[in-house]
PDB file of C-alpha atoms in Angstrom:
ATOM      1  CA  MET A 125      -0.147   0.094   0.106  1.00 70.00           C
ATOM      2  CA  ILE A 126       2.577   2.718   1.223  1.00 83.00           C
ATOM      3  CA  LEU A 127       4.450   1.447  -2.254  1.00 82.00           C
ATOM      4  CA  ARG A 128       1.633   2.406  -4.365  1.00 82.00           C
ATOM      5  CA  ARG A 129       1.442   5.959  -2.653  1.00 88.00           C
ATOM      6  CA  ILE A 130       4.861   6.580  -3.547  1.00 87.00           C
ATOM      7  CA  VAL A 131       4.560   5.508  -7.127  1.00 87.00           C
ATOM      8  CA  PHE A 132       1.798   7.675  -7.125  1.00 89.00           C
ATOM      9  CA  PHE A 133       3.675  10.648  -5.721  1.00 89.00           C
ATOM     10  CA  LEU A 134       6.990   9.854  -7.975  1.00 88.00           C
ATOM     11  CA  ALA A 135       4.051   9.916 -11.108  1.00 88.00           C
ATOM     12  CA  LEU A 136       3.097  13.324 -10.037  1.00 89.00           C
ATOM     13  CA  VAL A 137       6.267  15.138  -9.436  1.00 90.00           C
ATOM     14  CA  LEU A 138       7.389  13.633 -12.487  1.00 88.00           C
ATOM     15  CA  GLY A 139       4.226  14.888 -14.465  1.00 88.00           C
ATOM     16  CA  VAL A 140       4.662  18.522 -12.662  1.00 87.00           C
ATOM     17  CA  VAL A 141       8.164  18.544 -14.330  1.00 89.00           C
ATOM     18  CA  ALA A 142       7.310  17.416 -17.560  1.00 88.00           C
ATOM     19  CA  SER A 143       4.871  20.098 -17.523  1.00 87.00           C
ATOM     20  CA  GLN A 144       7.411  22.943 -17.242  1.00 90.00           C
ATOM     21  CA  VAL A 145       9.447  21.823 -20.098  1.00 90.00           C
ATOM     22  CA  PRO A 146       7.454  23.664 -22.326  1.00 89.00           C
ATOM     23  CA  GLU A 147       7.012  26.414 -20.506  1.00 90.00           C
ATOM     24  CA  PHE A 148      11.288  26.595 -20.481  1.00 93.00           C
ATOM     25  CA  ALA A 149      11.162  26.560 -24.128  1.00 92.00           C
ATOM     26  CA  GLN A 150       8.809  29.138 -24.338  1.00 91.00           C
ATOM     27  CA  GLN A 151      10.972  31.784 -21.710  1.00 94.00           C
ATOM     28  CA  TYR A 152      13.614  30.446 -23.719  1.00 95.00           C
ATOM     29  CA  ARG A 153      12.103  31.841 -27.260  1.00 94.00           C
ATOM     30  CA  GLN A 154      11.191  35.078 -25.179  1.00 95.00           C
ATOM     31  CA  ARG A 155      14.902  35.427 -24.561  1.00 96.00           C
ATOM     32  CA  LEU A 156      15.755  34.034 -28.288  1.00 96.00           C
ATOM     33  CA  GLY A 157      13.778  37.274 -29.715  1.00 96.00           C
ATOM     34  CA  GLY A 158      15.490  39.581 -27.003  1.00 96.00           C
ATOM     35  CA  ALA A 159      18.738  38.798 -28.202  1.00 96.00           C
ATOM     36  CA  VAL A 160      18.055  38.944 -32.227  1.00 97.00           C
ATOM     37  CA  ASP A 161      16.617  42.257 -31.465  1.00 97.00           C
ATOM     38  CA  GLU A 162      19.723  43.377 -29.652  1.00 97.00           C
ATOM     39  CA  LEU A 163      21.718  42.142 -32.189  1.00 97.00           C
ATOM     40  CA  ASN A 164      19.890  43.720 -35.196  1.00 97.00           C
ATOM     41  CA  ARG A 165      20.105  47.199 -33.114  1.00 97.00           C
ATOM     42  CA  ILE A 166      23.731  47.173 -32.893  1.00 97.00           C
ATOM     43  CA  ILE A 167      23.981  45.659 -36.757  1.00 97.00           C
ATOM     44  CA  ARG A 168      21.479  48.713 -37.607  1.00 97.00           C
ATOM     45  CA  ALA A 169      23.969  50.802 -35.920  1.00 97.00           C
ATOM     46  CA  PHE A 170      26.879  49.974 -37.556  1.00 97.00           C
ATOM     47  CA  ASP A 171      25.227  49.955 -40.984  1.00 97.00           C
ATOM     48  CA  ALA A 172      23.932  53.491 -40.123  1.00 97.00           C
ATOM     49  CA  ASP A 173      27.696  54.857 -39.444  1.00 95.00           C
ATOM     50  CA  ALA A 174      28.940  53.319 -42.617  1.00 96.00           C
ATOM     51  CA  ALA A 175      25.951  54.774 -44.815  1.00 96.00           C
ATOM     52  CA  ARG A 176      26.998  57.929 -43.364  1.00 96.00           C
ATOM     53  CA  LEU A 177      30.146  57.882 -44.711  1.00 95.00           C
ATOM     54  CA  GLN A 178      28.877  56.532 -48.424  1.00 96.00           C
ATOM     55  CA  MET A 179      29.928  52.399 -47.627  1.00 96.00           C
ATOM     56  CA  ASN A 180      27.742  49.571 -47.054  1.00 96.00           C
ATOM     57  CA  ARG A 181      28.404  46.577 -44.594  1.00 95.00           C
ATOM     58  CA  ASP A 182      30.669  45.121 -46.231  1.00 96.00           C
ATOM     59  CA  THR A 183      33.091  48.010 -46.837  1.00 96.00           C
ATOM     60  CA  GLY A 184      33.018  49.075 -43.633  1.00 96.00           C
ATOM     61  CA  LEU A 185      33.724  45.684 -42.472  1.00 96.00           C
ATOM     62  CA  GLU A 186      36.918  45.996 -44.736  1.00 96.00           C
ATOM     63  CA  ARG A 187      38.358  49.026 -43.591  1.00 95.00           C
ATOM     64  CA  LEU A 188      37.648  47.561 -39.840  1.00 96.00           C
ATOM     65  CA  LEU A 189      39.325  44.428 -40.837  1.00 96.00           C
ATOM     66  CA  GLY A 190      41.974  45.777 -42.810  1.00 96.00           C
ATOM     67  CA  ASN A 191      43.029  48.085 -40.051  1.00 95.00           C
ATOM     68  CA  PRO A 192      46.178  47.928 -38.464  1.00 95.00           C
ATOM     69  CA  ASP A 193      45.058  48.890 -35.042  1.00 96.00           C
ATOM     70  CA  ASP A 194      44.195  45.836 -33.043  1.00 96.00           C
ATOM     71  CA  PHE A 195      41.313  47.486 -31.555  1.00 96.00           C
ATOM     72  CA  VAL A 196      39.960  48.431 -34.361  1.00 96.00           C
ATOM     73  CA  ARG A 197      40.440  45.181 -36.233  1.00 96.00           C
ATOM     74  CA  GLN A 198      38.879  43.415 -33.229  1.00 97.00           C
ATOM     75  CA  ARG A 199      35.945  45.784 -33.530  1.00 96.00           C
ATOM     76  CA  GLY A 200      35.578  44.613 -37.164  1.00 96.00           C
ATOM     77  CA  GLU A 201      35.938  40.909 -36.444  1.00 97.00           C
ATOM     78  CA  GLN A 202      33.204  41.683 -33.384  1.00 97.00           C
ATOM     79  CA  ILE A 203      30.684  43.120 -36.024  1.00 96.00           C
ATOM     80  CA  ARG A 204      31.299  40.357 -38.426  1.00 97.00           C
ATOM     81  CA  ALA A 205      30.631  37.583 -35.400  1.00 97.00           C
ATOM     82  CA  ASP A 206      27.555  39.531 -34.414  1.00 97.00           C
ATOM     83  CA  ALA A 207      25.871  39.794 -37.708  1.00 97.00           C
ATOM     84  CA  ALA A 208      26.646  36.055 -38.091  1.00 97.00           C
ATOM     85  CA  ARG A 209      25.082  35.445 -34.833  1.00 96.00           C
ATOM     86  CA  ALA A 210      22.320  37.504 -35.655  1.00 97.00           C
ATOM     87  CA  ALA A 211      21.236  35.741 -38.775  1.00 96.00           C
ATOM     88  CA  ARG A 212      21.826  32.030 -37.064  1.00 95.00           C
ATOM     89  CA  LEU A 213      19.666  32.941 -34.399  1.00 96.00           C
ATOM     90  CA  GLU A 214      16.936  34.915 -36.542  1.00 96.00           C
ATOM     91  CA  ALA A 215      16.786  31.255 -38.774  1.00 95.00           C
ATOM     92  CA  GLN A 216      16.120  29.669 -35.282  1.00 94.00           C
ATOM     93  CA  LEU A 217      13.682  32.202 -34.340  1.00 94.00           C
ATOM     94  CA  GLN A 218      11.593  31.703 -37.480  1.00 95.00           C
ATOM     95  CA  SER A 219      12.094  28.041 -37.070  1.00 93.00           C
ATOM     96  CA  TYR A 220      10.126  28.157 -33.798  1.00 90.00           C
ATOM     97  CA  GLU A 221       7.563  30.088 -35.348  1.00 89.00           C
ATOM     98  CA  SER A 222       7.060  27.941 -38.006  1.00 92.00           C
ATOM     99  CA  ALA A 223       6.854  25.094 -35.994  1.00 89.00           C
ATOM    100  CA  GLY A 224       3.341  23.566 -34.506  1.00 83.00           C
ATOM    101  CA  PRO A 225       2.699  23.391 -30.859  1.00 80.00           C
ATOM    102  CA  PHE A 226       4.814  19.746 -30.476  1.00 82.00           C
ATOM    103  CA  TRP A 227       7.478  20.709 -33.117  1.00 90.00           C
ATOM    104  CA  ARG A 228       8.621  23.220 -31.292  1.00 88.00           C
ATOM    105  CA  LEU A 229      10.033  21.350 -28.663  1.00 89.00           C
ATOM    106  CA  ALA A 230      11.874  19.156 -30.986  1.00 90.00           C
ATOM    107  CA  THR A 231      13.352  22.364 -32.120  1.00 91.00           C
ATOM    108  CA  PHE A 232      14.540  23.416 -29.048  1.00 91.00           C
ATOM    109  CA  ALA A 233      16.210  20.013 -28.205  1.00 90.00           C
ATOM    110  CA  ARG A 234      17.936  20.138 -31.457  1.00 91.00           C
ATOM    111  CA  SER A 235      19.195  23.540 -31.978  1.00 90.00           C
ATOM    112  CA  TYR A 236      19.088  25.672 -28.548  1.00 91.00           C
ATOM    113  CA  GLU A 237      22.108  28.211 -27.717  1.00 93.00           C
ATOM    114  CA  PRO A 238      23.561  27.332 -24.746  1.00 95.00           C
ATOM    115  CA  GLU A 239      24.048  30.901 -23.372  1.00 95.00           C
ATOM    116  CA  ILE A 240      20.569  31.705 -23.901  1.00 96.00           C
ATOM    117  CA  ALA A 241      19.238  28.609 -22.595  1.00 95.00           C
ATOM    118  CA  ARG A 242      21.723  28.781 -19.149  1.00 96.00           C
ATOM    119  CA  ARG A 243      20.615  32.432 -18.670  1.00 95.00           C
ATOM    120  CA  ALA A 244      16.876  31.472 -19.492  1.00 95.00           C
ATOM    121  CA  ALA A 245      17.529  28.708 -17.024  1.00 94.00           C
ATOM    122  CA  GLN A 246      18.630  30.968 -14.196  1.00 95.00           C
ATOM    123  CA  ASN A 247      15.561  33.180 -14.364  1.00 93.00           C
ATOM    124  CA  PHE A 248      13.404  30.697 -14.811  1.00 93.00           C
ATOM    125  CA  GLU A 249       9.888  31.109 -13.213  1.00 89.00           C
ATOM    126  CA  PRO A 250       7.494  28.254 -13.182  1.00 90.00           C
ATOM    127  CA  ALA A 251       3.702  28.175 -14.606  1.00 85.00           C
ATOM    128  CA  VAL A 252       0.858  26.290 -14.766  1.00 80.00           C
ATOM    129  CA  PRO A 253       0.454  24.407 -18.283  1.00 75.00           C
ATOM    130  CA  VAL A 254      -2.465  25.576 -20.015  1.00 79.00           C
ATOM    131  CA  THR A 255      -1.556  24.741 -23.344  1.00 82.00           C
ATOM    132  CA  SER A 256      -2.103  21.661 -25.082  1.00 85.00           C
ATOM    133  CA  GLU A 257       2.021  21.148 -25.034  1.00 85.00           C
ATOM    134  CA  GLY A 258       1.934  21.324 -21.530  1.00 85.00           C
ATOM    135  CA  LEU A 259      -0.834  18.904 -20.686  1.00 86.00           C
ATOM    136  CA  VAL A 260       0.146  16.678 -22.932  1.00 88.00           C
ATOM    137  CA  MET A 261       4.020  17.027 -21.418  1.00 87.00           C
ATOM    138  CA  THR A 262       2.300  16.382 -17.964  1.00 88.00           C
ATOM    139  CA  ALA A 263       0.427  13.430 -18.717  1.00 90.00           C
ATOM    140  CA  LEU A 264       3.567  11.956 -20.382  1.00 91.00           C
ATOM    141  CA  GLY A 265       5.524  13.067 -17.406  1.00 90.00           C
ATOM    142  CA  PHE A 266       2.922  11.400 -15.099  1.00 90.00           C
ATOM    143  CA  LEU A 267       2.687   8.512 -17.319  1.00 92.00           C
ATOM    144  CA  VAL A 268       6.749   7.749 -17.318  1.00 92.00           C
ATOM    145  CA  GLY A 269       6.405   8.378 -13.505  1.00 90.00           C
ATOM    146  CA  TRP A 270       3.314   5.586 -13.216  1.00 88.00           C
ATOM    147  CA  LEU A 271       5.225   3.240 -15.182  1.00 91.00           C
ATOM    148  CA  GLY A 272       8.504   3.439 -14.080  1.00 90.00           C
ATOM    149  CA  GLY A 273       7.815   3.231 -10.264  1.00 87.00           C
ATOM    150  CA  ARG A 274       5.325   0.271 -11.022  1.00 87.00           C
ATOM    151  CA  ALA A 275       8.211  -1.603 -12.605  1.00 90.00           C
ATOM    152  CA  VAL A 276      10.669  -0.992  -9.722  1.00 87.00           C
ATOM    153  CA  ILE A 277       8.042  -2.161  -7.456  1.00 84.00           C
ATOM    154  CA  ALA A 278       6.552  -4.743  -9.054  1.00 85.00           C
ATOM    155  CA  PRO A 279       9.415  -7.164  -7.523  1.00 86.00           C
ATOM    156  CA  ILE A 280       8.815  -6.147  -4.108  1.00 81.00           C
ATOM    157  CA  GLN A 281       5.393  -6.907  -4.677  1.00 77.00           C
ATOM    158  CA  ARG A 282       5.838 -10.242  -6.027  1.00 79.00           C
ATOM    159  CA  ARG A 283       8.141 -11.522  -3.589  1.00 80.00           C
ATOM    160  CA  ARG A 284       5.599 -10.212  -0.545  1.00 76.00           C
ATOM    161  CA  ARG A 285       2.537 -12.083  -2.514  1.00 76.00           C
ATOM    162  CA  THR A 286       5.325 -15.264  -2.664  1.00 78.00           C
ATOM    163  CA  ARG A 287       5.969 -15.075   0.689  1.00 75.00           C
ATOM    164  CA  THR A 288       2.262 -14.589   1.714  1.00 72.00           C
ATOM    165  CA  LEU A 289       1.018 -17.701  -0.089  1.00 72.00           C
ATOM    166  CA  ARG A 290       4.229 -19.631   1.408  1.00 72.00           C
ATOM    167  CA  ALA A 291       3.041 -18.802   4.808  1.00 62.00           C
TER     168      ALA A 291
END
């Protein structure tokens, strides 16, 4: 009897934990959008500076990268890296937006950005799962916990029944 309660409790805990996976992915997407916005702001400012001097981004980057001053050259490398990262994160954000509810979780698992995920985890706030993703993940977590717990206690219950029948 006590083992069944433990299994039920384990299943509930796993259900609650699993229900937070879609919420974490959603909070990650919000951070991802913020990162894309900030990178695009930096790149737009660089493009505007270059345009004021009758240059495009590539010409401006060439001038920075070709400069003998290490500081200026490093600034050019940073802008180039920011532009590449912005394009990569923007593509990831678009893939989330075009994915259906459950495919967003698969997309997150396949292509998350570790730094953004780490910062999302640091500030993660649990939420009640009211989306279809959250409810299904809750049910799956409960089912995994229940079945896993039952598998663990099954040998113990068999031994008890065998002892009771022998006695």
